[in-house]
Coordinates of N, CA and C in Angstrom, one line a residue:
M1 N 14.6 3.9 25.4 CA 14.1 3.6 24.1 C 12.6 3.8 24.1
D2 N 12.0 4.6 23.2 CA 10.6 4.8 23.2 C 9.9 3.6 22.6
T3 N 8.6 3.6 22.7 CA 7.8 2.4 22.2 C 7.9 2.2 20.7
I4 N 7.8 3.3 19.9 CA 7.8 3.1 18.5 C 9.2 2.6 18.0
T5 N 10.2 3.1 18.6 CA 11.5 2.6 18.2 C 11.7 1.1 18.6
Y6 N 11.1 0.8 19.7 CA 11.2 -0.6 20.1 C 10.4 -1.5 19.2
L7 N 9.2 -1.1 18.8 CA 8.4 -1.9 17.9 C 9.0 -1.9 16.5
R8 N 9.7 -0.9 16.1 CA 10.3 -0.9 14.7 C 11.6 -1.7 14.6
Q9 N 12.1 -2.2 15.7 CA 13.3 -2.9 15.7 C 13.1 -4.3 15.1
F10 N 11.9 -4.9 15.2 CA 11.6 -6.2 14.6 C 11.5 -6.1 13.1
R11 N 12.3 -6.8 12.4 CA 12.4 -6.6 11.0 C 12.3 -7.9 10.2
L12 N 11.8 -7.9 9.0 CA 11.7 -9.0 8.1 C 12.3 -8.5 6.8
G13 N 13.4 -9.1 6.4 CA 14.1 -8.7 5.2 C 14.5 -7.2 5.1
G14 N 14.8 -6.7 6.3 CA 15.3 -5.3 6.3 C 14.1 -4.3 6.5
Y15 N 12.9 -4.7 6.5 CA 11.8 -3.8 6.6 C 11.1 -4.0 7.9
A16 N 10.7 -3.0 8.6 CA 10.0 -3.1 9.9 C 8.6 -3.7 9.8
I17 N 8.4 -4.8 10.5 CA 7.1 -5.4 10.6 C 6.0 -4.5 11.1
F18 N 6.4 -3.7 12.0 CA 5.4 -2.7 12.6 C 4.9 -1.8 11.5
D19 N 5.8 -1.3 10.6 CA 5.3 -0.4 9.6 C 4.3 -1.1 8.6
F20 N 4.6 -2.3 8.2 CA 3.7 -3.0 7.4 C 2.4 -3.2 8.1
T21 N 2.4 -3.6 9.3 CA 1.2 -3.9 10.1 C 0.3 -2.6 10.1
I22 N 0.9 -1.5 10.5 CA 0.2 -0.3 10.6 C -0.4 0.2 9.2
S23 N 0.4 0.0 8.2 CA -0.1 0.3 6.8 C -1.3 -0.5 6.5
F24 N -1.2 -1.8 6.6 CA -2.4 -2.7 6.3 C -3.6 -2.5 7.2
V25 N -3.4 -2.3 8.5 CA -4.5 -2.0 9.4 C -5.1 -0.7 9.0
G26 N -4.3 0.3 8.8 CA -4.8 1.7 8.4 C -5.7 1.6 7.1
M27 N -5.2 0.9 6.1 CA -5.9 0.7 4.9 C -7.2 -0.1 5.1
A28 N -7.1 -1.1 5.9 CA -8.3 -1.9 6.2 C -9.4 -1.0 6.9
L29 N -9.0 -0.1 7.7 CA -9.9 0.9 8.4 C -10.5 1.9 7.4
L30 N -9.6 2.4 6.5 CA -10.0 3.4 5.6 C -10.8 2.8 4.3
A31 N -10.6 1.6 4.0 CA -11.2 1.0 2.8 C -12.7 1.2 2.7
P32 N -13.5 1.0 3.8 CA -15.0 1.2 3.6 C -15.3 2.7 3.3
L33 N -14.6 3.6 3.9 CA -14.8 5.0 3.7 C -14.4 5.4 2.2
L34 N -13.3 4.9 1.8 CA -12.8 5.1 0.4 C -13.7 4.5 -0.6
S35 N -14.2 3.3 -0.3 CA -15.1 2.6 -1.3 C -16.4 3.4 -1.4
R36 N -16.9 3.9 -0.2 CA -18.1 4.7 -0.2 C -17.9 6.0 -1.0
L37 N -16.8 6.6 -0.9 CA -16.5 7.9 -1.6 C -16.4 7.6 -3.1
F38 N -15.8 6.5 -3.5 CA -15.7 6.2 -4.9 C -17.0 5.8 -5.5
R39 N -17.9 5.2 -4.7 CA -19.2 4.8 -5.1 C -20.0 6.0 -5.5
K40 N -19.8 7.1 -4.8 CA -20.5 8.4 -5.2 C -20.1 8.8 -6.6
F41 N -18.9 8.5 -7.0 CA -18.5 8.8 -8.4 C -18.8 7.7 -9.4
G42 N -19.5 6.7 -9.0 CA -19.9 5.6 -9.9 C -18.9 4.6 -10.1
I43 N -18.0 4.4 -9.1 CA -16.9 3.4 -9.2 C -17.0 2.5 -8.0
E44 N -17.1 1.2 -8.3 CA -17.1 0.2 -7.2 C -15.8 -0.5 -7.0
I45 N -15.2 -0.2 -5.8 CA -13.8 -0.8 -5.5 C -14.0 -1.7 -4.3
P46 N -13.8 -3.0 -4.5 CA -13.9 -3.9 -3.4 C -12.8 -3.7 -2.3
F47 N -13.1 -4.2 -1.1 CA -12.2 -4.1 0.0 C -10.8 -4.7 -0.3
R48 N -10.9 -5.8 -0.9 CA -9.6 -6.6 -1.2 C -8.7 -5.7 -2.1
N49 N -9.3 -5.0 -3.0 CA -8.4 -4.2 -3.9 C -7.7 -3.1 -3.1
W50 N -8.3 -2.5 -2.1 CA -7.7 -1.5 -1.3 C -6.5 -2.1 -0.5
I51 N -6.7 -3.4 -0.1 CA -5.6 -4.0 0.6 C -4.4 -4.3 -0.3
F52 N -4.7 -4.7 -1.6 CA -3.6 -4.9 -2.6 C -2.9 -3.6 -2.9
F53 N -3.7 -2.5 -2.8 CA -3.1 -1.2 -3.2 C -2.3 -0.5 -2.1
T54 N -2.2 -1.1 -0.9 CA -1.5 -0.5 0.2 C 0.0 -0.3 -0.1
L55 N 0.7 -1.3 -0.5 CA 2.1 -1.1 -0.8 C 2.4 -0.1 -1.9
P56 N 1.8 -0.3 -3.1 CA 2.0 0.6 -4.2 C 1.7 2.1 -3.8
L57 N 0.6 2.3 -3.1 CA 0.2 3.6 -2.6 C 1.2 4.2 -1.7
S58 N 1.7 3.4 -0.8 CA 2.7 3.9 0.2 C 4.0 4.3 -0.5
V59 N 4.4 3.6 -1.5 CA 5.6 4.0 -2.3 C 5.3 5.3 -3.0
I60 N 4.2 5.4 -3.6 CA 3.8 6.7 -4.3 C 3.7 7.8 -3.3
A61 N 3.1 7.6 -2.2 CA 3.0 8.7 -1.2 C 4.3 9.1 -0.6
H62 N 5.2 8.1 -0.4 CA 6.5 8.5 0.1 C 7.3 9.3 -0.9
M63 N 7.2 8.9 -2.2 CA 7.9 9.6 -3.2 C 7.3 11.0 -3.4
A64 N 6.0 11.2 -3.2 CA 5.4 12.5 -3.4 C 5.8 13.5 -2.3
V65 N 6.0 13.0 -1.1 CA 6.4 13.9 0.0 C 7.9 13.9 0.2
G66 N 8.7 13.2 -0.6 CA 10.1 13.2 -0.5 C 10.7 12.5 0.6
T67 N 10.0 11.5 1.2 CA 10.5 10.7 2.3 C 11.0 9.4 1.7
Y68 N 12.3 9.2 1.5 CA 12.7 8.0 0.9 C 13.1 6.9 1.9
T69 N 12.1 6.0 2.1 CA 12.3 4.9 3.0 C 13.1 3.8 2.4
P70 N 13.6 2.8 3.1 CA 14.3 1.8 2.4 C 13.6 1.1 1.3
M71 N 12.3 0.9 1.4 CA 11.5 0.3 0.3 C 11.4 1.2 -0.9
T72 N 11.2 2.5 -0.6 CA 11.1 3.5 -1.7 C 12.5 3.5 -2.5
R73 N 13.6 3.6 -1.7 CA 14.9 3.6 -2.4 C 15.1 2.3 -3.2
A74 N 14.6 1.1 -2.6 CA 14.8 -0.1 -3.3 C 14.0 -0.1 -4.6
I75 N 12.8 0.4 -4.6 CA 11.9 0.5 -5.8 C 12.6 1.4 -6.9
L76 N 13.2 2.5 -6.4 CA 13.8 3.4 -7.4 C 15.2 3.0 -7.9
D77 N 15.8 2.0 -7.2 CA 17.1 1.5 -7.6 C 17.0 0.8 -8.9
P78 N 17.6 1.3 -10.0 CA 17.4 0.6 -11.3 C 18.1 -0.7 -11.5
Q79 N 19.1 -1.0 -10.6 CA 19.9 -2.2 -10.9 C 19.8 -3.3 -9.8
A80 N 18.8 -3.2 -9.0 CA 18.6 -4.3 -8.0 C 17.2 -4.4 -7.5
H81 N 17.0 -5.3 -6.6 CA 15.7 -5.5 -5.9 C 14.5 -5.9 -6.8
Y82 N 14.8 -6.7 -7.8 CA 13.8 -7.1 -8.8 C 12.7 -7.9 -8.2
P83 N 12.9 -8.8 -7.2 CA 11.7 -9.5 -6.6 C 10.7 -8.5 -5.9
L84 N 11.3 -7.5 -5.2 CA 10.4 -6.5 -4.6 C 9.7 -5.7 -5.6
K85 N 10.3 -5.3 -6.7 CA 9.6 -4.5 -7.8 C 8.5 -5.4 -8.4
L86 N 8.8 -6.7 -8.6 CA 7.8 -7.6 -9.2 C 6.6 -7.7 -8.2
I87 N 6.9 -7.8 -6.9 CA 5.8 -7.9 -6.0 C 4.9 -6.6 -6.0
V88 N 5.5 -5.5 -6.0 CA 4.8 -4.2 -6.1 C 4.0 -4.1 -7.4
I89 N 4.6 -4.5 -8.5 CA 3.8 -4.4 -9.8 C 2.7 -5.4 -9.8
V90 N 2.9 -6.6 -9.2 CA 1.7 -7.6 -9.2 C 0.6 -7.0 -8.3
L91 N 1.0 -6.4 -7.1 CA 0.0 -5.9 -6.2 C -0.7 -4.7 -6.9
L92 N 0.0 -3.9 -7.7 CA -0.7 -2.8 -8.4 C -1.7 -3.4 -9.4
A93 N -1.3 -4.4 -10.1 CA -2.2 -5.0 -11.1 C -3.4 -5.6 -10.4
L94 N -3.2 -6.3 -9.3 CA -4.3 -6.9 -8.6 C -5.2 -5.9 -8.0
S95 N -4.7 -4.7 -7.7 CA -5.5 -3.7 -7.1 C -6.5 -3.1 -8.1
F96 N -6.2 -3.2 -9.4 CA -7.1 -2.6 -10.4 C -8.1 -3.7 -10.9
M97 N -7.9 -4.9 -10.5 CA -8.8 -6.0 -11.0 C -10.1 -5.9 -10.2
D98 N -11.2 -6.2 -10.8 CA -12.5 -6.3 -10.2 C -13.1 -4.9 -9.8
I99 N -12.5 -3.8 -10.3 CA -13.1 -2.5 -10.2 C -14.1 -2.4 -11.2
K100 N -15.3 -1.9 -10.9 CA -16.4 -1.9 -11.8 C -17.0 -0.5 -11.8
R101 N -17.5 -0.1 -13.0 CA -18.2 1.1 -13.2 C -19.7 0.8 -12.9
L102 N -20.3 1.6 -12.0 CA -21.7 1.4 -11.6 C -22.6 2.1 -12.7
K103 N -23.7 1.4 -12.9 CA -24.7 2.0 -13.8 C -25.6 2.8 -13.0
R104 N -25.9 4.0 -13.5 CA -26.8 4.9 -12.8 C -28.2 4.8 -13.2

């Protein structure tokens, strides 16, 4: 068993804890760079908003490339998984709060 397979075997609610951890750590590392990029366009996005945007962005990215993970399939299932859908919608709403337009 390779290392990634071993790390992905630990699950919470059917989802690999390792995947969540890597997603949030990756976004935490990219957030300062992304904020700086958006600042050049006159938009201030706080670090916290990038963290909130991690799960909605990952679902969008997986749908865009056609990789249907268990979470993506659960989000697209019209007849179930309502708590998960609610969490993703709340995170999406929180990710757009406190975004400001900078005055030049």
